[in-house]
Amino acid sequence: MKHFIDTENITRAELERLFEIAFKIENSKPEKFSNKLNGKVISTLFFEPSTRTRLSFESAVYKLGGRVISTENAGTSSSSQKCETLEDAIKVISGYADAIIIRHPDNDSSSRAASVSSVPIINAGSGSYAHPTQSLLDAFTIVKSRGVGRSVVRNTASAGGLKGQSKAIGSNNLTLDNLKICFIGDLKYGRTANSLIKLLALYSGIEVYLLAPQQMCLTDDVYALMDSKGIAYKNCKSFDCLPKDIDVLYQTRIQSERARDLKVDTKALKITKAVLDKFSQNTIVMHPLPRVDEICTDVDTDKRAVYFQQAHNGVPTRMAVLLTLLGENF
Ligand code: CP
C-alpha cells in the first residue's frame, strides 16, 4: 500500500491486516509502539474543519513517536490563499514531511495529491466522495461489536487493557460477512456511507437498507457498485421497514455546508430512545459525528449507542494506517 486514498481498491486481506494491527495496538503496552515512527514528520493539511479526524491522526502520530506539522485552516492560512495550486503545495510539502494527511472539499483532491507526491498521501475526507479512514474505523467498530470485539471492548474497559489478547484473534473472526446495516440521513453529500459501502463490497451476504430524504439518496455510481458486487439493498421510507434484528443503524448528519439551499424535513429520520427500542438488543447505533439533532441525547446512555467509542477507534485504526504506510518491524 503506497497511499490510502479510497476504499474501492483496498483488498480484504489488507483490510483485515489493518484490523489485526489495530487490535494489537489496543491490547499492547503503549511502549511497544511508541518509537515506531521515531524521526518521522507527518503533515496534516486540512482545508475543511475537523475535530475527530485531525486530532485522532495527530494523537496517532504522537503515540507512534512521530511529529506533526499542521495547517488546520489551510483554506485561509496556507498559500492556497495566494492561488497556489494543490499540486504545487503537495510537491513542496513532500520535501518537508514523510506523509501528508489531507482533507479537501474537492472529490479528486487526494488522487491529484497522490499523482504528484513523493510521500504517502492519506485521504482524511475528500468532498462528498470518500473518507476512507472513517470507513476503516467504522468497520473496526462493527467487527468489535460482533463476538471478538465484544470481549476485547468489555475486558479492556474493566481491566485497563489485556496483554496478549490479540493472539486469540484470528483473521477468520474479523469478518463483516452477513451484515445487515441501515444508512440514514444525507447519503448524497455525506462521504461516509458511500465509503463504507465500498468496503462492505469485499464481504458476502451484505444487506444494505437506505433511509434518506428524496433529495439526499445515494448517487448512481454507488447503486451501480452495489449492483455489480451483488450487495442486496432496499430503499426505505421509515424505520418500520427495517428488520428488527438489523445489526447497525448508521445515522448521518445533513451536510448543510455542501447543500446550503436544500431544506429537508428530517424529523422522521431522528433516532430517539423509542425508535431504538423497536430494535434488537444487539442492534448498534453508529454515527461518524459531529451530530446536530439526528440522534437524541437520551440514546447516549443506551449500551447500543457506540458512536463515541467509534470516534475513539479512530486512534488505533489510524495508527495502523500510519504503521502500514511508514512503519518498519511492527
Ligand atoms: N467524522 C469526522 O470526520 O469528524 P470530523 O469532521 O470532526 O473530523
CSV table of N, CA and C in Angstrom, one decimal, residues 1 33 52 91 133 184 193 225 271 273 276-277 287 327:
chain,number,residue,atom,x,y,z
A,1,MET,N,0.9,-1.2,0.0
A,1,MET,CA,0.0,0.0,0.0
A,1,MET,C,0.9,1.2,0.0
A,33,PHE,N,4.7,0.4,20.8
A,33,PHE,CA,4.6,1.1,19.5
A,33,PHE,C,5.2,2.5,19.6
A,52,ARG,N,-12.5,15.3,15.0
A,52,ARG,CA,-12.0,13.9,15.2
A,52,ARG,C,-10.9,13.5,14.3
A,91,LYS,N,3.8,19.1,-3.8
A,91,LYS,CA,5.2,18.9,-4.2
A,91,LYS,C,6.1,19.6,-3.2
A,133,THR,N,-10.4,6.6,6.0
A,133,THR,CA,-10.0,6.2,7.4
A,133,THR,C,-11.3,6.2,8.3
A,184,ILE,N,-28.7,6.1,7.2
A,184,ILE,CA,-29.8,7.0,7.4
A,184,ILE,C,-29.3,8.5,7.3
A,193,ALA,N,-21.1,7.2,4.1
A,193,ALA,CA,-21.9,6.0,3.8
A,193,ALA,C,-21.4,5.3,2.5
A,225,LEU,N,-22.4,0.3,-8.1
A,225,LEU,CA,-21.4,-0.6,-7.4
A,225,LEU,C,-22.1,-1.7,-6.6
A,271,ILE,N,-33.2,9.4,15.4
A,271,ILE,CA,-33.2,8.2,16.3
A,271,ILE,C,-33.4,8.7,17.7
A,273,LYS,N,-35.0,7.3,21.7
A,273,LYS,CA,-34.9,6.1,22.5
A,273,LYS,C,-36.1,5.2,22.1
A,276,LEU,N,-35.2,3.4,18.9
A,276,LEU,CA,-34.2,2.4,19.1
A,276,LEU,C,-34.8,1.1,19.8
A,277,ASP,N,-35.8,1.4,20.7
A,277,ASP,CA,-36.4,0.3,21.4
A,277,ASP,C,-37.2,-0.6,20.5
A,287,HIS,N,-22.6,6.6,14.3
A,287,HIS,CA,-22.6,8.0,13.7
A,287,HIS,C,-21.2,8.4,13.5
A,327,GLY,N,5.8,2.4,8.8
A,327,GLY,CA,6.5,1.8,9.8
A,327,GLY,C,7.3,0.6,9.3
